[in-house]
CSV table of C-alpha atoms in Angstrom, one decimal:
chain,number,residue,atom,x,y,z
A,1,UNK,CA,47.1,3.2,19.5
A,2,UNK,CA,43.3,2.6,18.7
A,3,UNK,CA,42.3,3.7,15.3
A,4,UNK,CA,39.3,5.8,15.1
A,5,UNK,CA,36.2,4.6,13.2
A,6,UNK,CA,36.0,5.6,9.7
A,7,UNK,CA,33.2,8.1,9.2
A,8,UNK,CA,30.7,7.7,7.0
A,9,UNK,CA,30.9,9.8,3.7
A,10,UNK,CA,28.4,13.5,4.0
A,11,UNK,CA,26.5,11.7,0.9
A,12,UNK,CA,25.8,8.7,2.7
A,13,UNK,CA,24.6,10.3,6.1
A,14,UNK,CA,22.3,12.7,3.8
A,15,UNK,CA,21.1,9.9,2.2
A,16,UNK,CA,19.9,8.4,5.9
A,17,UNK,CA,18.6,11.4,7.1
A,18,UNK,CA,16.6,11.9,4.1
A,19,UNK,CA,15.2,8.0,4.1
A,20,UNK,CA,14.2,8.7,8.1
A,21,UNK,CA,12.5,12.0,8.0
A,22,UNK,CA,10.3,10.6,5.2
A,23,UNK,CA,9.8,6.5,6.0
A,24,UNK,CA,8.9,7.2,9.8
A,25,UNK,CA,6.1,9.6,9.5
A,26,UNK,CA,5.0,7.5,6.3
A,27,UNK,CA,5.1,4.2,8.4
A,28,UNK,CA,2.6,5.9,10.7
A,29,UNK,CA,0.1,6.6,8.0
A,30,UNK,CA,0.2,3.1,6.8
A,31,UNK,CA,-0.6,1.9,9.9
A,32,UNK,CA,-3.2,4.3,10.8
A,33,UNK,CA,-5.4,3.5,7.5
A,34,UNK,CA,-5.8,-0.3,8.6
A,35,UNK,CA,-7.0,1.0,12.2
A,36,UNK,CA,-10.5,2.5,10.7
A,37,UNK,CA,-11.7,-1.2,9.8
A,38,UNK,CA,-10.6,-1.8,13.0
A,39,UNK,CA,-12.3,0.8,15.2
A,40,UNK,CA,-15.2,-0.4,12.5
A,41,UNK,CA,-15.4,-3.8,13.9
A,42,UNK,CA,-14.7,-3.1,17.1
A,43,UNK,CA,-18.0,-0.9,17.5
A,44,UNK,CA,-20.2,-3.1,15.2
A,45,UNK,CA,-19.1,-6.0,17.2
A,46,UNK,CA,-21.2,-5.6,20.1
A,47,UNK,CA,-24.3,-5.0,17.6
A,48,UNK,CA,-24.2,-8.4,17.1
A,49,UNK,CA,-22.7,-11.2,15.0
A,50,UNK,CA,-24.4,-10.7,12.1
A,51,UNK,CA,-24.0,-6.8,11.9
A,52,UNK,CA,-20.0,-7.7,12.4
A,53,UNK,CA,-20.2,-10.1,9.6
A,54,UNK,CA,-22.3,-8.0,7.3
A,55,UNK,CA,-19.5,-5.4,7.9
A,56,UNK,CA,-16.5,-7.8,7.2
A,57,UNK,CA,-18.1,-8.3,3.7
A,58,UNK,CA,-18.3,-4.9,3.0
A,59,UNK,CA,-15.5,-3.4,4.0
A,60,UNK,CA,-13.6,-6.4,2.5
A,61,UNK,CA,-15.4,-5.4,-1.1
A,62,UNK,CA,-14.3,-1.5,-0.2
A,63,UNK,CA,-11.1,-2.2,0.6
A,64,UNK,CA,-10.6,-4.3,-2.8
A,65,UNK,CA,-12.0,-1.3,-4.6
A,66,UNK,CA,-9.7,1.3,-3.3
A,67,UNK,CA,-6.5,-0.8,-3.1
A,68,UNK,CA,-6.8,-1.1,-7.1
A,69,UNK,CA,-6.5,2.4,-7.2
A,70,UNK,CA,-3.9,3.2,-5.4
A,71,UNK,CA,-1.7,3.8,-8.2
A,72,UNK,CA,-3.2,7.1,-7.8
A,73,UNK,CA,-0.7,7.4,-5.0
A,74,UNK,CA,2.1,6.1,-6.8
A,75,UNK,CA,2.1,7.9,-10.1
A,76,UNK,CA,1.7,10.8,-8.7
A,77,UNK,CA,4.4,10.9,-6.7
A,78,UNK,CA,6.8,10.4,-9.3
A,79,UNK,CA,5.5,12.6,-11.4
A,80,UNK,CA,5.2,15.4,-8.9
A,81,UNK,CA,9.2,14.6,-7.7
A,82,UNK,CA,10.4,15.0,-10.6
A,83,UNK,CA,9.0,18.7,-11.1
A,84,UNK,CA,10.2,19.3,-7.6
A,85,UNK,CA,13.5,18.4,-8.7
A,86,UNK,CA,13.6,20.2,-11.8
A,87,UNK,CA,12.7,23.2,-9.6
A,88,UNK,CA,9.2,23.6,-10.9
A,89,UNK,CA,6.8,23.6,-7.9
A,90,UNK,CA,3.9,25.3,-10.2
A,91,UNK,CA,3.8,22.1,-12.8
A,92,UNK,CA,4.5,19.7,-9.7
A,93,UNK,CA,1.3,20.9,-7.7
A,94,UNK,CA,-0.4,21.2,-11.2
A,95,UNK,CA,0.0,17.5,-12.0
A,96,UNK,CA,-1.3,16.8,-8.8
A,97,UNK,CA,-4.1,18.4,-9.0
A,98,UNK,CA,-4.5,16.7,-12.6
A,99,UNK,CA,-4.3,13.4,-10.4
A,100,UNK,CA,-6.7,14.8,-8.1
A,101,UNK,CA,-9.2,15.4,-10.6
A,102,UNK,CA,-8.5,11.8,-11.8
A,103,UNK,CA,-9.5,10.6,-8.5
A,104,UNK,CA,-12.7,12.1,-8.5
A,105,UNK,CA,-14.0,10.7,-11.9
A,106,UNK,CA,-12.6,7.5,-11.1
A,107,UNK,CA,-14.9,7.7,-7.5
A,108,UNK,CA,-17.7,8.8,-9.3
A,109,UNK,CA,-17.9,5.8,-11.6
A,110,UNK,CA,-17.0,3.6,-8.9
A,111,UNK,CA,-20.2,5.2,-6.6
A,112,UNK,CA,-22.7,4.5,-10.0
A,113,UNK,CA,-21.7,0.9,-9.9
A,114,UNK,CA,-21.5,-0.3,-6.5
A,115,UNK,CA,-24.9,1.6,-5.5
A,116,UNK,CA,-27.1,-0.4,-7.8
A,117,UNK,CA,-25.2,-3.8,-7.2
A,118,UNK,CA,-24.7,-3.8,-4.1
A,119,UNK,CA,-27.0,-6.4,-3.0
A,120,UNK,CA,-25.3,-8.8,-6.5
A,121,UNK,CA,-21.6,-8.0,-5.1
A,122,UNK,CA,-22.4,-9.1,-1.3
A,123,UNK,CA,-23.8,-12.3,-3.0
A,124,UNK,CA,-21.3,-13.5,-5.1
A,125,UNK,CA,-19.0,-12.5,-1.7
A,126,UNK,CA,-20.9,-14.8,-0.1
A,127,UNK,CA,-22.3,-13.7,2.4
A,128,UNK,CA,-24.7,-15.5,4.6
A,129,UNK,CA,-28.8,-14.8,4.5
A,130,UNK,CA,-28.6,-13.0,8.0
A,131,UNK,CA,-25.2,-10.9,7.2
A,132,UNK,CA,-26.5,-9.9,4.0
A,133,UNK,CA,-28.9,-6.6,4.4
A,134,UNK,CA,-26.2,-4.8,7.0
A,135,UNK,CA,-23.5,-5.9,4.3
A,136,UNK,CA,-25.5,-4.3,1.5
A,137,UNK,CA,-26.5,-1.7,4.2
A,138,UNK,CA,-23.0,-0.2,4.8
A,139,UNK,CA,-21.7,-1.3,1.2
A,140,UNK,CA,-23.6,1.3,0.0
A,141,UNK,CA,-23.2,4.4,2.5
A,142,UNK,CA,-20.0,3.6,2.5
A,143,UNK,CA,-19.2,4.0,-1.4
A,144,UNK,CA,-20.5,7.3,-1.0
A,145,UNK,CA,-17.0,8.4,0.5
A,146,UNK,CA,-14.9,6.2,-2.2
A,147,UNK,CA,-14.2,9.7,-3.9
A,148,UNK,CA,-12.9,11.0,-0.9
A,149,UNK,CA,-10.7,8.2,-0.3
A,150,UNK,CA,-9.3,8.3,-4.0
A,151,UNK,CA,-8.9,11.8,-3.5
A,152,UNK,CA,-6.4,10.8,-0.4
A,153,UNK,CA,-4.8,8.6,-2.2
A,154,UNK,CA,-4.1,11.1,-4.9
A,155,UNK,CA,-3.4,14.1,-2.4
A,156,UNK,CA,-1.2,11.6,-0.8
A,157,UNK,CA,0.8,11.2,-3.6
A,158,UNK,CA,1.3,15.1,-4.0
A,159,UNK,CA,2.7,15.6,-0.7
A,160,UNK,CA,4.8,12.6,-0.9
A,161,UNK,CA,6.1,13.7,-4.5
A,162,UNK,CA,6.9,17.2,-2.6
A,163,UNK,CA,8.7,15.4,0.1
A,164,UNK,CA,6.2,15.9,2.6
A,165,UNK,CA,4.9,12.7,4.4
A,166,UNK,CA,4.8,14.8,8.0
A,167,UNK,CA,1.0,15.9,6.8
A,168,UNK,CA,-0.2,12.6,5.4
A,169,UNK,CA,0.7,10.8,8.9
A,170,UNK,CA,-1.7,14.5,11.2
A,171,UNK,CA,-4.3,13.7,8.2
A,172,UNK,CA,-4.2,9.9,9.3
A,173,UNK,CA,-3.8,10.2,12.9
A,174,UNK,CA,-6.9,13.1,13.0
A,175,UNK,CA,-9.1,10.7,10.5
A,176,UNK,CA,-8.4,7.8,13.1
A,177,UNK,CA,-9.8,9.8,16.4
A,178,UNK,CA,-12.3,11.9,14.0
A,179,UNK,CA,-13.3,7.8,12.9
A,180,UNK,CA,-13.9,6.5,15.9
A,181,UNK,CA,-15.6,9.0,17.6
A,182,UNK,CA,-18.3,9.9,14.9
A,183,UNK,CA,-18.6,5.6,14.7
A,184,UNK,CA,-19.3,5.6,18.2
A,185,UNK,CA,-22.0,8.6,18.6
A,186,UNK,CA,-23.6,7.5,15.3
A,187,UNK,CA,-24.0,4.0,16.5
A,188,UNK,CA,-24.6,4.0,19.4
A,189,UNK,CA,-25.5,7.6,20.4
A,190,UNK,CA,-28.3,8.2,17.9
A,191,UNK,CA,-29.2,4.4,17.6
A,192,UNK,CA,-28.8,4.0,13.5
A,193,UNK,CA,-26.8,0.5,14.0
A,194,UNK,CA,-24.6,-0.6,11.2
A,195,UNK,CA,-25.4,2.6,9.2
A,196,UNK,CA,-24.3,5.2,11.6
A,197,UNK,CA,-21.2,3.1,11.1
A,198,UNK,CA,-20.6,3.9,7.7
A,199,UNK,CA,-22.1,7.3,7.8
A,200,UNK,CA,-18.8,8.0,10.5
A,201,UNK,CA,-16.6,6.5,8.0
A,202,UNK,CA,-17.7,8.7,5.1
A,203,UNK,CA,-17.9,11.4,6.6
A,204,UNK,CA,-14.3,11.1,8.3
A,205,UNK,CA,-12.9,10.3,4.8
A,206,UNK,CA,-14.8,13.4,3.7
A,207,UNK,CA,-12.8,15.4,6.3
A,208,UNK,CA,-9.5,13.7,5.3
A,209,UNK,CA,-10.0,14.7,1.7
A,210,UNK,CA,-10.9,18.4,2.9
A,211,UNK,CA,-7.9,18.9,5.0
A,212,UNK,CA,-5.7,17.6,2.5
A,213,UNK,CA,-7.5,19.8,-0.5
A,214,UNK,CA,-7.1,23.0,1.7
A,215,UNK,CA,-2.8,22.1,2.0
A,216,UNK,CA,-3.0,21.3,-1.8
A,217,UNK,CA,-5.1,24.5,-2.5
A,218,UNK,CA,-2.8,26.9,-0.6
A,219,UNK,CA,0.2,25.7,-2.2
A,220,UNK,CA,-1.4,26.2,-5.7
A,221,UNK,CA,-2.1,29.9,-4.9
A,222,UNK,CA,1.5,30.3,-3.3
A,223,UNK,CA,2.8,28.8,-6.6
A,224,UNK,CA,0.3,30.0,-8.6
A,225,UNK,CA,-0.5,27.2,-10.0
A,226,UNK,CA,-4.2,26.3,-11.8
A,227,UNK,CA,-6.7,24.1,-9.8
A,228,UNK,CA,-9.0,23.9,-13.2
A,229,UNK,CA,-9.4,20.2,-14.4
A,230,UNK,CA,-7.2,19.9,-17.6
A,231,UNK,CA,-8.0,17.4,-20.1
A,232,UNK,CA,-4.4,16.7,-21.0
A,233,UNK,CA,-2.8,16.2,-18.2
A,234,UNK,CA,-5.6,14.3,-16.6
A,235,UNK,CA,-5.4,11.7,-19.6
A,236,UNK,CA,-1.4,11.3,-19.2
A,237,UNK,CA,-2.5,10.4,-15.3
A,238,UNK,CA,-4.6,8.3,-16.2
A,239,UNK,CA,-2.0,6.5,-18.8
A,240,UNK,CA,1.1,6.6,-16.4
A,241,UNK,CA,-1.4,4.9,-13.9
A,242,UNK,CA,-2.8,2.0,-16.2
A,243,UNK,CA,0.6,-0.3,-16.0
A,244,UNK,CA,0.5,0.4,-12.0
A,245,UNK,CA,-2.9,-0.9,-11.7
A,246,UNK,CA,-2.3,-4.2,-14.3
A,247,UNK,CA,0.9,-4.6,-11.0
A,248,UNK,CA,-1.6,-4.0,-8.6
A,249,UNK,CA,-4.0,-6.3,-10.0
A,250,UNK,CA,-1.3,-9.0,-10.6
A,251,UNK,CA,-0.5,-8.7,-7.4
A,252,UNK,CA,-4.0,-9.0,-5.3
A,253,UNK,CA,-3.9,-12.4,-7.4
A,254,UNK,CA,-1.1,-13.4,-6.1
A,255,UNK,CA,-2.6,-13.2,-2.5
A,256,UNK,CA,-6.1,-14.7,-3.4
A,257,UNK,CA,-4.3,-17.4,-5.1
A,258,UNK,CA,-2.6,-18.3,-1.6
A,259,UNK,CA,-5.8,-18.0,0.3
A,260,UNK,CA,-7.8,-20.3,-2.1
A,261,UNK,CA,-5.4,-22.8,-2.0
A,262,UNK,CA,-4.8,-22.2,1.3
A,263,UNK,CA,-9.0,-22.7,2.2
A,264,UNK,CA,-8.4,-26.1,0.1
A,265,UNK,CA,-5.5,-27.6,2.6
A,266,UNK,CA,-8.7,-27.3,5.7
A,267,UNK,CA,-10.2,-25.5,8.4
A,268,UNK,CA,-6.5,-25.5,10.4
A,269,UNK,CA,-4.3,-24.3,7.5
A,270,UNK,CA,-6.6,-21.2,6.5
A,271,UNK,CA,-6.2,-20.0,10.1
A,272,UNK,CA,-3.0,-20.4,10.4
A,273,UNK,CA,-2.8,-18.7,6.9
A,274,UNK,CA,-4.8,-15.6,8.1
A,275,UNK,CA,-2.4,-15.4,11.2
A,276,UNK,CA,0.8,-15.3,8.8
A,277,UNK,CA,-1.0,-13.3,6.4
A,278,UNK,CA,-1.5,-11.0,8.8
A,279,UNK,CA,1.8,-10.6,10.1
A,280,UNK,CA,3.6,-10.5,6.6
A,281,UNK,CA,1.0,-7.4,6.2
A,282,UNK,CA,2.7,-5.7,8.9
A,283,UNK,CA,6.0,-6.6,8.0
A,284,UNK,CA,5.0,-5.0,4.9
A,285,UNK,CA,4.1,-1.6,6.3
A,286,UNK,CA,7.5,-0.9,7.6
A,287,UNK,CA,9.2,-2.0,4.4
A,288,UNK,CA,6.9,0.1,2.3
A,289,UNK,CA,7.7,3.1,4.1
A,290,UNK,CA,11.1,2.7,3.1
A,291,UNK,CA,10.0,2.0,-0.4
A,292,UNK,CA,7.9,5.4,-0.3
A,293,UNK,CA,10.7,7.6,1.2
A,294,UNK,CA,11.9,5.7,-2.7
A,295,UNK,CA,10.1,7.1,-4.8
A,296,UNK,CA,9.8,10.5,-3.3
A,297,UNK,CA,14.1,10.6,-3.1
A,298,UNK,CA,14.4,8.9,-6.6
A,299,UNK,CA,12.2,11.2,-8.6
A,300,UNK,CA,13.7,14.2,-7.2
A,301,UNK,CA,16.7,13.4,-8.5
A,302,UNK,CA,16.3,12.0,-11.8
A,303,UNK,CA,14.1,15.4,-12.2
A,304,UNK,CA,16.8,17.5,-11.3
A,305,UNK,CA,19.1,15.9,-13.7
A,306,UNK,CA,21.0,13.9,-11.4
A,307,UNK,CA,21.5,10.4,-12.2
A,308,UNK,CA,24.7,9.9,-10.0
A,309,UNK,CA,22.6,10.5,-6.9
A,310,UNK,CA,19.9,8.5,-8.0
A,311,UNK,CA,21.6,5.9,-8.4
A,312,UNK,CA,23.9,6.8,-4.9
A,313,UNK,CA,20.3,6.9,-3.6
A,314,UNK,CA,18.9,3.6,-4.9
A,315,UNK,CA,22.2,1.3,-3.4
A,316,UNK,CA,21.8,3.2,-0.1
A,317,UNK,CA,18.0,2.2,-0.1
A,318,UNK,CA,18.8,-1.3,-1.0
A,319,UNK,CA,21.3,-1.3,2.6
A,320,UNK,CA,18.6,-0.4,4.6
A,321,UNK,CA,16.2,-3.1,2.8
A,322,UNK,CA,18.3,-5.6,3.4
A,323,UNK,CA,18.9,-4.9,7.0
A,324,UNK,CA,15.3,-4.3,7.5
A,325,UNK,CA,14.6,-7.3,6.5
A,326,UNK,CA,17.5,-9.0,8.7
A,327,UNK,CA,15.7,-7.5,12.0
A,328,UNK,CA,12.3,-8.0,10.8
A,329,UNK,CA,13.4,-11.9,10.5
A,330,UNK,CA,15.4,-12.2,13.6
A,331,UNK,CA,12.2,-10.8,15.0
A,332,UNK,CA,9.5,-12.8,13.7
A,333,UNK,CA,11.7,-16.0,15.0
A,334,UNK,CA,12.7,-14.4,18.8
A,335,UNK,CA,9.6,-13.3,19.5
A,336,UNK,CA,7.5,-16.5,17.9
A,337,UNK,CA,6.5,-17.7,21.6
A,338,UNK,CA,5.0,-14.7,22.6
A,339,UNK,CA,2.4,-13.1,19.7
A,340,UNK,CA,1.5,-16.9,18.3
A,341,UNK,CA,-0.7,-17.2,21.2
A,342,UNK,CA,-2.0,-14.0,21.1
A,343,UNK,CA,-3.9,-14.9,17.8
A,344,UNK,CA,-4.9,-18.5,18.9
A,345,UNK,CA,-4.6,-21.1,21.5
A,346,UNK,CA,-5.6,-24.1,19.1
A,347,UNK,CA,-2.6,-26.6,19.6
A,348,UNK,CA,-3.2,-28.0,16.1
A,349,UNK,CA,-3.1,-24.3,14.3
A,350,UNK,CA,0.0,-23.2,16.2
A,351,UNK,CA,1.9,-26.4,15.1
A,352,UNK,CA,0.6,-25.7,11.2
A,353,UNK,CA,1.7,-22.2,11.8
A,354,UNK,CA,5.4,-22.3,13.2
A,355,UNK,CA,6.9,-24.2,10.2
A,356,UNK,CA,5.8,-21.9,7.5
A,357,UNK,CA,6.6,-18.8,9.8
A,358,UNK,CA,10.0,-19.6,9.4
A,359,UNK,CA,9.9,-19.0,6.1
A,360,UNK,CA,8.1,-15.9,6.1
A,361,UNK,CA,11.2,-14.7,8.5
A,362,UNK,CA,14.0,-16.3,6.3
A,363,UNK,CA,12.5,-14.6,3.2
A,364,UNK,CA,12.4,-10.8,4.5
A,365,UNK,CA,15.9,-9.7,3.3
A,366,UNK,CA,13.9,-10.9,0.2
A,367,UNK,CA,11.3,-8.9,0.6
A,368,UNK,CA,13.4,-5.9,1.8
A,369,UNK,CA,15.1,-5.4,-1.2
A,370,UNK,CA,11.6,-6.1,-3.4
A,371,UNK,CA,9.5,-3.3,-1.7
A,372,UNK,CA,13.1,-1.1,-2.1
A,373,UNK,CA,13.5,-1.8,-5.8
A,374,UNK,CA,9.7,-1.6,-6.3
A,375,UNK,CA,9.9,1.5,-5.1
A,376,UNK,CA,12.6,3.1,-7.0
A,377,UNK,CA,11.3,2.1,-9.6
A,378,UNK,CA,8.1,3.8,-9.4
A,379,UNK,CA,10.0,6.8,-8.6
A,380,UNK,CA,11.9,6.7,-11.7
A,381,UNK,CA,7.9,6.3,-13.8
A,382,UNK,CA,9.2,2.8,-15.1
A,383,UNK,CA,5.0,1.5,-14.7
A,384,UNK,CA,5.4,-0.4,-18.1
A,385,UNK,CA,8.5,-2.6,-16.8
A,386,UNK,CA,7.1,-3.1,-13.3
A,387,UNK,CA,3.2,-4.0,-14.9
A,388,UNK,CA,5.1,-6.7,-17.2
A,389,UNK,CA,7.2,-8.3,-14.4
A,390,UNK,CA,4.3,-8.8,-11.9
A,391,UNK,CA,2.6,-10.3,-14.6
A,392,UNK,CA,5.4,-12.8,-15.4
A,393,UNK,CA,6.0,-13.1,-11.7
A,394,UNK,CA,2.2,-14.4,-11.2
A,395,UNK,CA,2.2,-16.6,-14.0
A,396,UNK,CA,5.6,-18.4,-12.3
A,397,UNK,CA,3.9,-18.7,-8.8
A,398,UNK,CA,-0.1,-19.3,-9.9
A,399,UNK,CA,0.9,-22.9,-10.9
A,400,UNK,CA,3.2,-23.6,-8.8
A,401,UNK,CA,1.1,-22.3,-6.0
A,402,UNK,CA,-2.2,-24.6,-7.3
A,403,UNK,CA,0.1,-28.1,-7.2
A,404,UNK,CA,0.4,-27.9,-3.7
A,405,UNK,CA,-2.6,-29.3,-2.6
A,406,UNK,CA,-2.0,-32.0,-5.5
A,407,UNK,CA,1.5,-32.8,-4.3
A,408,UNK,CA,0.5,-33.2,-0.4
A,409,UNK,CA,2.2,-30.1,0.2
A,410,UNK,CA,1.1,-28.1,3.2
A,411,UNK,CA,1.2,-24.3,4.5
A,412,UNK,CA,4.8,-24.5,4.8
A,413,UNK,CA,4.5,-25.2,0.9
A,414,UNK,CA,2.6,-22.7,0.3
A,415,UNK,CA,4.3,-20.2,1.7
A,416,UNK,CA,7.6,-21.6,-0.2
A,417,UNK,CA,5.5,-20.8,-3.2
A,418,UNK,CA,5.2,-17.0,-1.8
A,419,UNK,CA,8.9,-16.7,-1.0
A,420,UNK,CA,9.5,-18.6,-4.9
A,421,UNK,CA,7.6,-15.2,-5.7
A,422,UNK,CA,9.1,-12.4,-4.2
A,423,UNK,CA,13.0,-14.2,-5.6
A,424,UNK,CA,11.2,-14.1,-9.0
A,425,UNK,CA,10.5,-10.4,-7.9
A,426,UNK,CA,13.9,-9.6,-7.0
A,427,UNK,CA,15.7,-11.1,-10.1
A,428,UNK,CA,12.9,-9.5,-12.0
A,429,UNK,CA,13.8,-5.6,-10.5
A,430,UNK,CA,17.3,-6.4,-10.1
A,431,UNK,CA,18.2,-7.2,-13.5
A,432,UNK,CA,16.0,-3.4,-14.3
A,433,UNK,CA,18.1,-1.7,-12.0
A,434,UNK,CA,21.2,-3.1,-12.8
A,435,UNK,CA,20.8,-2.2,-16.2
A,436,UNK,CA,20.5,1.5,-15.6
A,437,UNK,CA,17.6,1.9,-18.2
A,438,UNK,CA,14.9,3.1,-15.6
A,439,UNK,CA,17.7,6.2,-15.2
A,440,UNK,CA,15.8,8.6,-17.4
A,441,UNK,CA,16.5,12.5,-16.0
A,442,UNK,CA,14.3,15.4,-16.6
A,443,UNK,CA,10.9,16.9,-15.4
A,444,UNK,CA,9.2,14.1,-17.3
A,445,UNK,CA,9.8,10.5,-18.3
């Protein structure tokens, strides 16, 4: 007589149903926000090549500028789950909005530096003579909407904290179209170049912030919650998101590191670097989603007093990491012969790029449980921990990573390095988590 499958046990199907309804539609907002440089270049392409390489400057320096922010994201979440699972939606949409607020003085001071050194930052960037006056051109039109974006971040964060990533991924998806259509008429259709450019992309990110403002507004007024700017709270923001940007600073190091060294091994390794670079972005996305569904889950519990199913939560999250990782791996290597060619036909790169590849695909159940334990423990508020084991993590791999060159390693070398780092990563979170000390219940840390 056949035996019939074991079920699986209610908490563990919750569990997956929970991690899917929030990781899918938060794997389509993370893909959606790269597609705006995108729809950027593809426009300004056909101005010319030194409108496209004005713009890769730019949005290069923009990009840098918000992504150290995003901790604005982040902290919020956590601290806006952990209200919701204490079953206080007025003091979760009110520390949101104290992050929101945050946003917009940190996008202010940002706008008053990047206006009058503009032309200074596209120098030391590097930019050619040619390139330079479209870089500076949309540099600074485009800071003008660096508020707005912070603002998305941090609005982001709310709706994630209140287990809401549905809205973040319509925002995303009506920014895209809203993107590429004002890009289009402004460039082309009323002739203003480079500049209409950036004057579509501010004022979509002006629209994304709106839309996002009105949800968080509404729910304030349902909740009755206060939209006024409070001193307080918007200091212990700004302190809970201090050891999330020394982590995020540690770890845009970590990535320039491998590039420099990377430009040092020649002309062939860099662009098989880029290639792989690229790829392990992606790789990323779908692994962060997981990791965001993470922090939303994690502080919900620990706010609701419930460190059994934090902890039930956290192992279940660490399954999927791992198999994530598996089938991201298995298919990097399968299919290898079909996207290589799709980002270059130059014999010599493909042969540089294959080798190190591999390693990229061996390391993602690596990686998988990194981005998991990552994110549970930015759910659970433990910045300070996570700030002090980037920090360690980059000064294992920063040397390691320079003596390639010196030793005759190559890319494949290099990318050892990078899977060196995320293993220091995992030992690094997994000793935190096994230890139990990032379990701290209540509506605050």
């Amino acid at each position: 007589m056949t035996q019939a499958p074991t079920a699986q046990p209610p908490s563990r199907r919750r569990h997956d149903r929970e991690i899917i309804a929030l990781a899918v539609p938060a794997f389509g907002a993370l893909v959606a926000e790269p597609l705006f440089v995108m729809v950027d270049s593809a426009i300004v392409g056909h101005l010319g090549t030194p409108q496209l390489a004005g713009l890769a400057v730019a949005a290069a320096l923009l990009t840098t500028a918000v992504s150290i922010f995003v901790f604005l994201a982040y902290a919020t979440t956590a601290a806006v789950a952990r209200q919701v699972g204490a079953g206080d939606l007025a003091s979760a949409i009110r520390q949101g909005m104290d992050g929101i607020w945050l946003a917009l003085l940190i996008g202010a001071a940002v706008i008053a530096v990047t206006l009058p050194l503009a032309p200074w930052l596209v120098e030391i960037f590097g930019a050619s003579d040619t390139a330079t006056p479209y870089a500076t051109t949309y540099l600074r039109i485009s800071s003008l909407g660096i508020p707005a974006m912070l603002v998305v971040l941090a609005a982001t964060g709310v709706l994630r904290g209140l287990q809401d990533t549905r809205t973040p991924l319509y925002v995303a998806i009506g920014g895209f179209a809203a993107n590429g259509a004002l890009n289009a008429g402004l460039v082309y259709g009323a002739g203003l170049g480079i500049a209409g450019s950036a004057w579509g992309t501010v004022i979509a990110q002006v629209g994304m912030a709106l839309a996002y403002l009105i949800v968080v507004v509404r729910g304030a007024r349902r909740h009755r919650a206060s939209l006024r700017p409070d001193a307080a709270g918007i200091r212990a923001s700004a302190q809970a998101g201090v050891p999330l940007l020394v982590r995020t600073l540690s770890l845009r190091a970590v990535l320039m590191i491998a590039t420099a060294v990377a430009a040092r091994l020649g002309d062939t390794d860099i662009a098989a670097h880029q290639i792989i670079l690229s790829l392990w972005s992606l790789t990323a996305f779908a692994l962060d989603a997981i990791a965001i569904a993470g922090q939303a889950i994690i502080g919900r519990y620990l706010g609701a007093n419930d460190p059994k199913g934090a902890r039930e939560a956290c192992r279940r999250m660490v399954q999927w990491g791992i198999a994530s990782g598996v089938v991201l791996g298995a298919v990097i290597v399968l299919a290898r012969p079909l996207f290589v060619p799709l980002f270059t036909g130059d014999e010599s790169v493909q042969d540089t790029l294959v080798p190190a590849l591999l390693v990229v695909a061996l390391s993602q159940p690596i990686s998988g449980v990194v981005f998991i334990l990552d994110g549970v423990l930015m759910g659970a508020g433990d910045g300070r921990y996570l700030a002090w084991a980037m920090v360690l993590t980059l000064a294992v791999f920063a040397p390691v990573a320079l003596l390639v060159p010196s030793f005759g390693g190559g890319l494949t070398a290099l990318w050892g390095a990078m899977a060196l780092m995320m293993a220091v990563r995992l030992v690094t979170l997994g000793i935190r988590t096994r230890s139990g000390r990032w379990v701290v219940t209540g509506a605050t840390r």
